[in-house]
Amino acid sequence: MSERVSPRLQGIILDLDDTLYLEHEYVQSGFLAVGRSLSDDPDEGQRYGEWLVKRAAQENDGQTFNHLLTAFPHLGERSDVLKMVRVYREHQPDLRLADEWREALEHWRHRGIFLGLISDGELVGQQRKVDALGLESLLDHIVFTDAYGKDHWKPSPTAFQEMERVSGLHGPALLYVGDNVLKDFVAPNSLGWRTVRLRLPLQVRDRLEPADETFAAQVEVNSFRVLRDLLESWL
Ligand SMILES: [Mg+2]
């Protein structure tokens, strides 16, 4: 029996957080920005920022700003959790796209491959990340799901269907690369796209296993090098 021949891969769609850069770098950048916002003295601000980074590394319970206010009650006169969340989300992140990613994106684009990005997350923060990484000029189409509202965050198919419309591509001509088995691969799997999980030791969710095959990527790779080679073999 002959193997079914899949169409050539013509569109590569990427996740943002923990795929195109490591999320812990953004978290660190955000905590340091919050620290700076809490004092006119740069050294004191740096200390609060480093305290937040260290506290979150010990226990990431989503209450790190509350813990800071408990440890340094006098900060309650200058700030509160809502203000700190706003500073965190709106800060200009200190992020840089890895050379290997930049080189690959430029190479694929040169070959005429359609390149896109689908990202969840609060809109302003995600836009600032894309700006900091310089992605706008490297990609053909970007969808921030938050622009359509929470109901359209992954695993909703909205953004993936938009990518099909904009690219004119469908099914296995398209690929989604992501990291999160709670949501990334459900919609592209259901639309017949190829799906690849980039699984790296420093990712926030590197230890998670998919609940069942609808949540799982078709292929899992453990380094950028392997991802690059795999994609090249599909082009
Ligand atoms: Mg991600």
mmCIF file of N, CA and C in Angstrom, residues 78-193:
data_model
loop_
_atom_site.group_PDB
_atom_site.id
_atom_site.type_symbol
_atom_site.label_atom_id
_atom_site.label_comp_id
_atom_site.label_asym_id
_atom_site.label_seq_id
_atom_site.Cartn_x
_atom_site.Cartn_y
_atom_site.Cartn_z
ATOM 1 N N ARG A 78 1.907 53.672 48.307
ATOM 2 C CA ARG A 78 2.302 54.136 46.961
ATOM 3 C C ARG A 78 1.622 53.366 45.838
ATOM 4 N N SER A 79 1.214 52.153 46.133
ATOM 5 C CA SER A 79 0.711 51.331 45.041
ATOM 6 C C SER A 79 -0.300 50.314 45.560
ATOM 7 N N ASP A 80 -0.883 49.583 44.656
ATOM 8 C CA ASP A 80 -1.739 48.451 45.025
ATOM 9 C C ASP A 80 -1.610 47.409 43.917
ATOM 10 N N VAL A 81 -2.260 46.266 44.133
ATOM 11 C CA VAL A 81 -2.074 45.154 43.197
ATOM 12 C C VAL A 81 -2.531 45.532 41.783
ATOM 13 N N LEU A 82 -3.654 46.241 41.686
ATOM 14 C CA LEU A 82 -4.161 46.598 40.355
ATOM 15 C C LEU A 82 -3.185 47.493 39.598
ATOM 16 N N LYS A 83 -2.587 48.453 40.322
ATOM 17 C CA LYS A 83 -1.606 49.337 39.682
ATOM 18 C C LYS A 83 -0.399 48.536 39.217
ATOM 19 N N MET A 84 0.043 47.613 40.061
ATOM 20 C CA MET A 84 1.222 46.815 39.704
ATOM 21 C C MET A 84 0.939 45.938 38.495
ATOM 22 N N VAL A 85 -0.262 45.369 38.428
ATOM 23 C CA VAL A 85 -0.639 44.549 37.274
ATOM 24 C C VAL A 85 -0.612 45.402 36.006
ATOM 25 N N ARG A 86 -1.088 46.647 36.128
ATOM 26 C CA ARG A 86 -1.103 47.522 34.957
ATOM 27 C C ARG A 86 0.326 47.849 34.494
ATOM 28 N N VAL A 87 1.192 48.154 35.455
ATOM 29 C CA VAL A 87 2.596 48.442 35.101
ATOM 30 C C VAL A 87 3.216 47.225 34.413
ATOM 31 N N TYR A 88 2.942 46.049 34.968
ATOM 32 C CA TYR A 88 3.489 44.804 34.418
ATOM 33 C C TYR A 88 3.037 44.606 32.971
ATOM 34 N N ARG A 89 1.757 44.750 32.738
ATOM 35 C CA ARG A 89 1.217 44.503 31.390
ATOM 36 C C ARG A 89 1.627 45.557 30.381
ATOM 37 N N GLU A 90 1.790 46.778 30.860
ATOM 38 C CA GLU A 90 2.031 47.869 29.916
ATOM 39 C C GLU A 90 3.506 48.220 29.775
ATOM 40 N N HIS A 91 4.373 47.519 30.495
ATOM 41 C CA HIS A 91 5.794 47.889 30.430
ATOM 42 C C HIS A 91 6.376 47.521 29.064
ATOM 43 N N GLN A 92 7.433 48.244 28.693
ATOM 44 C CA GLN A 92 8.134 47.925 27.437
ATOM 45 C C GLN A 92 9.077 46.767 27.728
ATOM 46 N N PRO A 93 8.754 45.562 27.254
ATOM 47 C CA PRO A 93 9.544 44.407 27.682
ATOM 48 C C PRO A 93 10.953 44.412 27.092
ATOM 49 N N ASP A 94 11.854 43.907 27.900
ATOM 50 C CA ASP A 94 13.252 43.803 27.495
ATOM 51 C C ASP A 94 13.431 42.393 26.898
ATOM 52 N N LEU A 95 13.057 42.247 25.620
ATOM 53 C CA LEU A 95 13.106 40.941 24.955
ATOM 54 C C LEU A 95 13.838 41.078 23.633
ATOM 55 N N ARG A 96 14.461 39.995 23.201
ATOM 56 C CA ARG A 96 15.172 40.014 21.921
ATOM 57 C C ARG A 96 14.909 38.679 21.225
ATOM 58 N N LEU A 97 14.605 38.735 19.932
ATOM 59 C CA LEU A 97 14.381 37.500 19.181
ATOM 60 C C LEU A 97 15.725 36.782 18.982
ATOM 61 N N ALA A 98 15.750 35.483 19.274
ATOM 62 C CA ALA A 98 16.988 34.715 19.114
ATOM 63 C C ALA A 98 17.426 34.732 17.653
ATOM 64 N N ASP A 99 18.735 34.795 17.440
ATOM 65 C CA ASP A 99 19.273 34.845 16.074
ATOM 66 C C ASP A 99 18.785 33.673 15.233
ATOM 67 N N GLU A 100 18.676 32.467 15.838
ATOM 68 C CA GLU A 100 18.264 31.282 15.071
ATOM 69 C C GLU A 100 16.825 31.429 14.563
ATOM 70 N N TRP A 101 15.966 32.048 15.370
ATOM 71 C CA TRP A 101 14.588 32.287 14.928
ATOM 72 C C TRP A 101 14.562 33.320 13.800
ATOM 73 N N ARG A 102 15.299 34.422 14.016
ATOM 74 C CA ARG A 102 15.307 35.482 13.000
ATOM 75 C C ARG A 102 15.793 34.934 11.657
ATOM 76 N N GLU A 103 16.864 34.170 11.722
ATOM 77 C CA GLU A 103 17.451 33.630 10.492
ATOM 78 C C GLU A 103 16.463 32.684 9.800
ATOM 79 N N ALA A 104 15.782 31.845 10.592
ATOM 80 C CA ALA A 104 14.826 30.888 10.020
ATOM 81 C C ALA A 104 13.639 31.617 9.387
ATOM 82 N N LEU A 105 13.111 32.628 10.083
ATOM 83 C CA LEU A 105 11.955 33.357 9.550
ATOM 84 C C LEU A 105 12.322 34.059 8.240
ATOM 85 N N GLU A 106 13.501 34.671 8.224
ATOM 86 C CA GLU A 106 13.936 35.351 6.993
ATOM 87 C C GLU A 106 14.116 34.344 5.852
ATOM 88 N N HIS A 107 14.666 33.178 6.169
ATOM 89 C CA HIS A 107 14.883 32.127 5.165
ATOM 90 C C HIS A 107 13.547 31.617 4.602
ATOM 91 N N TRP A 108 12.589 31.345 5.488
ATOM 92 C CA TRP A 108 11.300 30.824 5.025
ATOM 93 C C TRP A 108 10.568 31.858 4.193
ATOM 94 N N ARG A 109 10.639 33.098 4.643
ATOM 95 C CA ARG A 109 9.952 34.157 3.907
ATOM 96 C C ARG A 109 10.537 34.279 2.497
ATOM 97 N N HIS A 110 11.853 34.213 2.422
ATOM 98 C CA HIS A 110 12.549 34.288 1.141
ATOM 99 C C HIS A 110 12.091 33.163 0.214
ATOM 100 N N ARG A 111 11.757 32.011 0.812
ATOM 101 C CA ARG A 111 11.270 30.875 0.018
ATOM 102 C C ARG A 111 9.791 30.982 -0.331
ATOM 103 N N GLY A 112 9.146 32.051 0.116
ATOM 104 C CA GLY A 112 7.735 32.248 -0.224
ATOM 105 C C GLY A 112 6.756 31.551 0.692
ATOM 106 N N ILE A 113 7.230 31.129 1.859
ATOM 107 C CA ILE A 113 6.346 30.492 2.841
ATOM 108 C C ILE A 113 5.540 31.571 3.558
ATOM 109 N N PHE A 114 4.239 31.336 3.721
ATOM 110 C CA PHE A 114 3.392 32.264 4.472
ATOM 111 C C PHE A 114 3.713 32.107 5.962
ATOM 112 N N LEU A 115 3.954 33.233 6.624
ATOM 113 C CA LEU A 115 4.331 33.188 8.044
ATOM 114 C C LEU A 115 3.323 33.969 8.886
ATOM 115 N N GLY A 116 2.845 33.345 9.953
ATOM 116 C CA GLY A 116 1.857 34.006 10.800
ATOM 117 C C GLY A 116 2.091 33.754 12.274
ATOM 118 N N LEU A 117 1.349 34.502 13.087
ATOM 119 C CA LEU A 117 1.439 34.357 14.535
ATOM 120 C C LEU A 117 0.035 34.415 15.130
ATOM 121 N N ILE A 118 -0.272 33.486 16.026
ATOM 122 C CA ILE A 118 -1.539 33.500 16.758
ATOM 123 C C ILE A 118 -1.202 33.483 18.237
ATOM 124 N N SER A 119 -1.639 34.519 18.950
ATOM 125 C CA SER A 119 -1.289 34.614 20.364
ATOM 126 C C SER A 119 -2.490 35.017 21.215
ATOM 127 N N ASP A 120 -2.657 34.318 22.337
ATOM 128 C CA ASP A 120 -3.602 34.733 23.374
ATOM 129 C C ASP A 120 -2.897 35.742 24.277
ATOM 130 N N GLY A 121 -3.593 36.164 25.296
ATOM 131 C CA GLY A 121 -2.990 37.063 26.279
ATOM 132 C C GLY A 121 -3.534 38.461 26.117
ATOM 133 N N GLU A 122 -3.433 39.229 27.188
ATOM 134 C CA GLU A 122 -3.982 40.581 27.238
ATOM 135 C C GLU A 122 -3.353 41.407 26.106
ATOM 136 N N LEU A 123 -4.223 42.090 25.347
ATOM 137 C CA LEU A 123 -3.835 42.673 24.057
ATOM 138 C C LEU A 123 -2.618 43.602 24.107
ATOM 139 N N VAL A 124 -2.638 44.582 25.000
ATOM 140 C CA VAL A 124 -1.550 45.574 25.020
ATOM 141 C C VAL A 124 -0.211 44.901 25.300
ATOM 142 N N GLY A 125 -0.199 43.996 26.279
ATOM 143 C CA GLY A 125 1.036 43.295 26.626
ATOM 144 C C GLY A 125 1.579 42.488 25.458
ATOM 145 N N GLN A 126 0.672 41.808 24.728
ATOM 146 C CA GLN A 126 1.112 40.978 23.602
ATOM 147 C C GLN A 126 1.655 41.842 22.461
ATOM 148 N N GLN A 127 0.995 42.982 22.234
ATOM 149 C CA GLN A 127 1.488 43.890 21.179
ATOM 150 C C GLN A 127 2.882 44.406 21.513
ATOM 151 N N ARG A 128 3.103 44.700 22.796
ATOM 152 C CA ARG A 128 4.428 45.223 23.195
ATOM 153 C C ARG A 128 5.501 44.149 23.014
ATOM 154 N N LYS A 129 5.144 42.882 23.284
ATOM 155 C CA LYS A 129 6.116 41.797 23.080
ATOM 156 C C LYS A 129 6.488 41.683 21.597
ATOM 157 N N VAL A 130 5.466 41.728 20.738
ATOM 158 C CA VAL A 130 5.709 41.628 19.289
ATOM 159 C C VAL A 130 6.586 42.784 18.813
ATOM 160 N N ASP A 131 6.331 43.986 19.356
ATOM 161 C CA ASP A 131 7.168 45.152 19.014
ATOM 162 C C ASP A 131 8.610 44.921 19.458
ATOM 163 N N ALA A 132 8.766 44.489 20.721
ATOM 164 C CA ALA A 132 10.121 44.318 21.272
ATOM 165 C C ALA A 132 10.903 43.278 20.472
ATOM 166 N N LEU A 133 10.217 42.246 20.016
ATOM 167 C CA LEU A 133 10.884 41.165 19.281
ATOM 168 C C LEU A 133 11.062 41.506 17.797
ATOM 169 N N GLY A 134 10.456 42.604 17.362
ATOM 170 C CA GLY A 134 10.588 43.022 15.964
ATOM 171 C C GLY A 134 9.915 42.052 14.994
ATOM 172 N N LEU A 135 8.781 41.479 15.401
ATOM 173 C CA LEU A 135 8.166 40.422 14.593
ATOM 174 C C LEU A 135 7.320 40.949 13.436
ATOM 175 N N GLU A 136 6.812 42.154 13.599
ATOM 176 C CA GLU A 136 5.866 42.682 12.608
ATOM 177 C C GLU A 136 6.430 42.604 11.184
ATOM 178 N N SER A 137 7.692 42.988 11.029
ATOM 179 C CA SER A 137 8.279 43.039 9.687
ATOM 180 C C SER A 137 8.690 41.661 9.177
ATOM 181 N N LEU A 138 8.659 40.652 10.052
ATOM 182 C CA LEU A 138 9.104 39.310 9.646
ATOM 183 C C LEU A 138 7.940 38.391 9.287
ATOM 184 N N LEU A 139 6.707 38.811 9.615
ATOM 185 C CA LEU A 139 5.547 37.931 9.458
ATOM 186 C C LEU A 139 4.522 38.530 8.497
ATOM 187 N N ASP A 140 3.723 37.650 7.875
ATOM 188 C CA ASP A 140 2.684 38.105 6.950
ATOM 189 C C ASP A 140 1.401 38.511 7.657
ATOM 190 N N HIS A 141 1.068 37.812 8.754
ATOM 191 C CA HIS A 141 -0.207 38.114 9.422
ATOM 192 C C HIS A 141 -0.126 37.733 10.899
ATOM 193 N N ILE A 142 -0.636 38.635 11.740
ATOM 194 C CA ILE A 142 -0.607 38.415 13.191
ATOM 195 C C ILE A 142 -2.038 38.486 13.710
ATOM 196 N N VAL A 143 -2.452 37.491 14.513
ATOM 197 C CA VAL A 143 -3.761 37.552 15.157
ATOM 198 C C VAL A 143 -3.566 37.541 16.672
ATOM 199 N N PHE A 144 -3.995 38.634 17.326
ATOM 200 C CA PHE A 144 -4.092 38.660 18.785
ATOM 201 C C PHE A 144 -5.531 38.279 19.118
ATOM 202 N N THR A 145 -5.735 37.106 19.650
ATOM 203 C CA THR A 145 -7.097 36.624 19.886
ATOM 204 C C THR A 145 -7.874 37.541 20.825
ATOM 205 N N ASP A 146 -7.151 38.224 21.718
ATOM 206 C CA ASP A 146 -7.803 39.099 22.692
ATOM 207 C C ASP A 146 -8.529 40.261 22.012
ATOM 208 N N ALA A 147 -8.114 40.590 20.783
ATOM 209 C CA ALA A 147 -8.793 41.665 20.049
ATOM 210 C C ALA A 147 -10.249 41.284 19.768
ATOM 211 N N TYR A 148 -10.541 39.979 19.752
ATOM 212 C CA TYR A 148 -11.921 39.498 19.521
ATOM 213 C C TYR A 148 -12.632 39.146 20.814
ATOM 214 N N GLY A 149 -11.920 39.214 21.946
ATOM 215 C CA GLY A 149 -12.519 38.904 23.245
ATOM 216 C C GLY A 149 -12.122 37.520 23.740
ATOM 217 N N LYS A 150 -12.257 37.360 25.052
ATOM 218 C CA LYS A 150 -11.820 36.130 25.724
ATOM 219 C C LYS A 150 -12.400 34.851 25.105
ATOM 220 N N ASP A 151 -13.640 34.934 24.602
ATOM 221 C CA ASP A 151 -14.285 33.753 24.021
ATOM 222 C C ASP A 151 -13.518 33.231 22.810
ATOM 223 N N HIS A 152 -12.667 34.084 22.241
ATOM 224 C CA HIS A 152 -11.950 33.696 21.023
ATOM 225 C C HIS A 152 -10.493 33.331 21.278
ATOM 226 N N TRP A 153 -10.101 33.281 22.558
ATOM 227 C CA TRP A 153 -8.773 32.770 22.882
ATOM 228 C C TRP A 153 -8.732 31.287 22.512
ATOM 229 N N LYS A 154 -7.534 30.756 22.273
ATOM 230 C CA LYS A 154 -7.396 29.321 22.074
ATOM 231 C C LYS A 154 -8.022 28.590 23.268
ATOM 232 N N PRO A 155 -8.683 27.468 23.105
ATOM 233 C CA PRO A 155 -8.719 26.653 21.889
ATOM 234 C C PRO A 155 -9.770 27.035 20.850
ATOM 235 N N SER A 156 -10.355 28.235 20.922
ATOM 236 C CA SER A 156 -11.313 28.647 19.892
ATOM 237 C C SER A 156 -10.657 28.580 18.500
ATOM 238 N N PRO A 157 -11.423 28.190 17.476
ATOM 239 C CA PRO A 157 -10.845 28.126 16.123
ATOM 240 C C PRO A 157 -10.809 29.469 15.399
ATOM 241 N N THR A 158 -11.369 30.543 16.000
ATOM 242 C CA THR A 158 -11.505 31.827 15.295
ATOM 243 C C THR A 158 -10.221 32.267 14.582
ATOM 244 N N ALA A 159 -9.117 32.338 15.331
ATOM 245 C CA ALA A 159 -7.861 32.864 14.769
ATOM 246 C C ALA A 159 -7.319 31.942 13.679
ATOM 247 N N PHE A 160 -7.515 30.639 13.860
ATOM 248 C CA PHE A 160 -6.994 29.667 12.887
ATOM 249 C C PHE A 160 -7.787 29.753 11.581
ATOM 250 N N GLN A 161 -9.097 29.975 11.701
ATOM 251 C CA GLN A 161 -9.918 30.149 10.501
ATOM 252 C C GLN A 161 -9.556 31.441 9.777
ATOM 253 N N GLU A 162 -9.250 32.482 10.577
ATOM 254 C CA GLU A 162 -8.811 33.746 9.957
ATOM 255 C C GLU A 162 -7.503 33.536 9.183
ATOM 256 N N MET A 163 -6.593 32.754 9.773
ATOM 257 C CA MET A 163 -5.308 32.490 9.111
ATOM 258 C C MET A 163 -5.543 31.747 7.791
ATOM 259 N N GLU A 164 -6.503 30.829 7.761
ATOM 260 C CA GLU A 164 -6.824 30.113 6.509
ATOM 261 C C GLU A 164 -7.335 31.089 5.454
ATOM 262 N N ARG A 165 -8.223 31.991 5.879
ATOM 263 C CA ARG A 165 -8.787 32.968 4.925
ATOM 264 C C ARG A 165 -7.693 33.867 4.364
ATOM 265 N N VAL A 166 -6.856 34.395 5.249
ATOM 266 C CA VAL A 166 -5.847 35.370 4.826
ATOM 267 C C VAL A 166 -4.773 34.725 3.956
ATOM 268 N N SER A 167 -4.388 33.501 4.301
ATOM 269 C CA SER A 167 -3.297 32.841 3.564
ATOM 270 C C SER A 167 -3.800 32.130 2.316
ATOM 271 N N GLY A 168 -5.104 31.803 2.287
ATOM 272 C CA GLY A 168 -5.635 30.998 1.188
ATOM 273 C C GLY A 168 -5.188 29.546 1.268
ATOM 274 N N LEU A 169 -4.646 29.141 2.402
ATOM 275 C CA LEU A 169 -4.158 27.767 2.590
ATOM 276 C C LEU A 169 -5.059 27.023 3.567
ATOM 277 N N HIS A 170 -5.036 25.688 3.464
ATOM 278 C CA HIS A 170 -5.885 24.878 4.337
ATOM 279 C C HIS A 170 -5.193 23.576 4.708
ATOM 280 N N GLY A 171 -5.722 22.917 5.765
ATOM 281 C CA GLY A 171 -5.303 21.565 6.130
ATOM 282 C C GLY A 171 -3.805 21.447 6.283
ATOM 283 N N PRO A 172 -3.208 20.348 5.786
ATOM 284 C CA PRO A 172 -1.794 20.079 6.032
ATOM 285 C C PRO A 172 -0.825 20.998 5.293
ATOM 286 N N ALA A 173 -1.348 21.938 4.490
ATOM 287 C CA ALA A 173 -0.453 22.965 3.942
ATOM 288 C C ALA A 173 -0.081 23.968 5.032
ATOM 289 N N LEU A 174 -0.824 23.916 6.157
ATOM 290 C CA LEU A 174 -0.568 24.821 7.272
ATOM 291 C C LEU A 174 -0.049 24.049 8.484
ATOM 292 N N LEU A 175 0.748 24.744 9.275
ATOM 293 C CA LEU A 175 1.355 24.149 10.466
ATOM 294 C C LEU A 175 1.222 25.130 11.617
ATOM 295 N N TYR A 176 0.902 24.622 12.809
ATOM 296 C CA TYR A 176 0.974 25.458 14.005
ATOM 297 C C TYR A 176 2.047 24.919 14.929
ATOM 298 N N VAL A 177 2.951 25.802 15.336
ATOM 299 C CA VAL A 177 3.990 25.447 16.307
ATOM 300 C C VAL A 177 3.652 26.135 17.623
ATOM 301 N N GLY A 178 3.511 25.365 18.698
ATOM 302 C CA GLY A 178 3.204 25.946 20.004
ATOM 303 C C GLY A 178 3.846 25.150 21.117
ATOM 304 N N ASP A 179 3.506 25.511 22.353
ATOM 305 C CA ASP A 179 4.095 24.830 23.506
ATOM 306 C C ASP A 179 3.055 24.304 24.479
ATOM 307 N N ASN A 180 1.804 24.813 24.384
ATOM 308 C CA ASN A 180 0.858 24.615 25.485
ATOM 309 C C ASN A 180 -0.186 23.547 25.159
ATOM 310 N N VAL A 181 -0.075 22.391 25.820
ATOM 311 C CA VAL A 181 -0.983 21.271 25.524
ATOM 312 C C VAL A 181 -2.361 21.446 26.170
ATOM 313 N N LEU A 182 -2.567 22.560 26.886
ATOM 314 C CA LEU A 182 -3.909 22.824 27.411
ATOM 315 C C LEU A 182 -4.799 23.458 26.341
ATOM 316 N N LYS A 183 -4.187 24.043 25.299
ATOM 317 C CA LYS A 183 -5.030 24.801 24.359
ATOM 318 C C LYS A 183 -4.498 24.960 22.937
ATOM 319 N N ASP A 184 -3.183 24.867 22.741
ATOM 320 C CA ASP A 184 -2.612 25.276 21.450
ATOM 321 C C ASP A 184 -3.058 24.425 20.260
ATOM 322 N N PHE A 185 -3.212 23.130 20.455
ATOM 323 C CA PHE A 185 -3.301 22.232 19.292
ATOM 324 C C PHE A 185 -4.716 21.752 18.966
ATOM 325 N N VAL A 186 -5.689 22.092 19.828
ATOM 326 C CA VAL A 186 -7.065 21.610 19.643
ATOM 327 C C VAL A 186 -7.638 22.073 18.301
ATOM 328 N N ALA A 187 -7.623 23.390 18.065
ATOM 329 C CA ALA A 187 -8.240 23.926 16.840
ATOM 330 C C ALA A 187 -7.473 23.518 15.578
ATOM 331 N N PRO A 188 -6.137 23.703 15.545
ATOM 332 C CA PRO A 188 -5.443 23.293 14.307
ATOM 333 C C PRO A 188 -5.562 21.798 14.031
ATOM 334 N N ASN A 189 -5.571 20.967 15.066
ATOM 335 C CA ASN A 189 -5.801 19.529 14.844
ATOM 336 C C ASN A 189 -7.160 19.307 14.189
ATOM 337 N N SER A 190 -8.194 20.008 14.706
ATOM 338 C CA SER A 190 -9.547 19.774 14.194
ATOM 339 C C SER A 190 -9.691 20.274 12.758
ATOM 340 N N LEU A 191 -8.850 21.263 12.376
ATOM 341 C CA LEU A 191 -8.906 21.790 11.002
ATOM 342 C C LEU A 191 -7.993 21.022 10.051
ATOM 343 N N GLY A 192 -7.311 19.995 10.572
ATOM 344 C CA GLY A 192 -6.473 19.166 9.708
ATOM 345 C C GLY A 192 -5.099 19.733 9.427
ATOM 346 N N TRP A 193 -4.684 20.779 10.206
ATOM 347 C CA TRP A 193 -3.336 21.325 10.048
ATOM 348 C C TRP A 193 -2.325 20.324 10.623
#
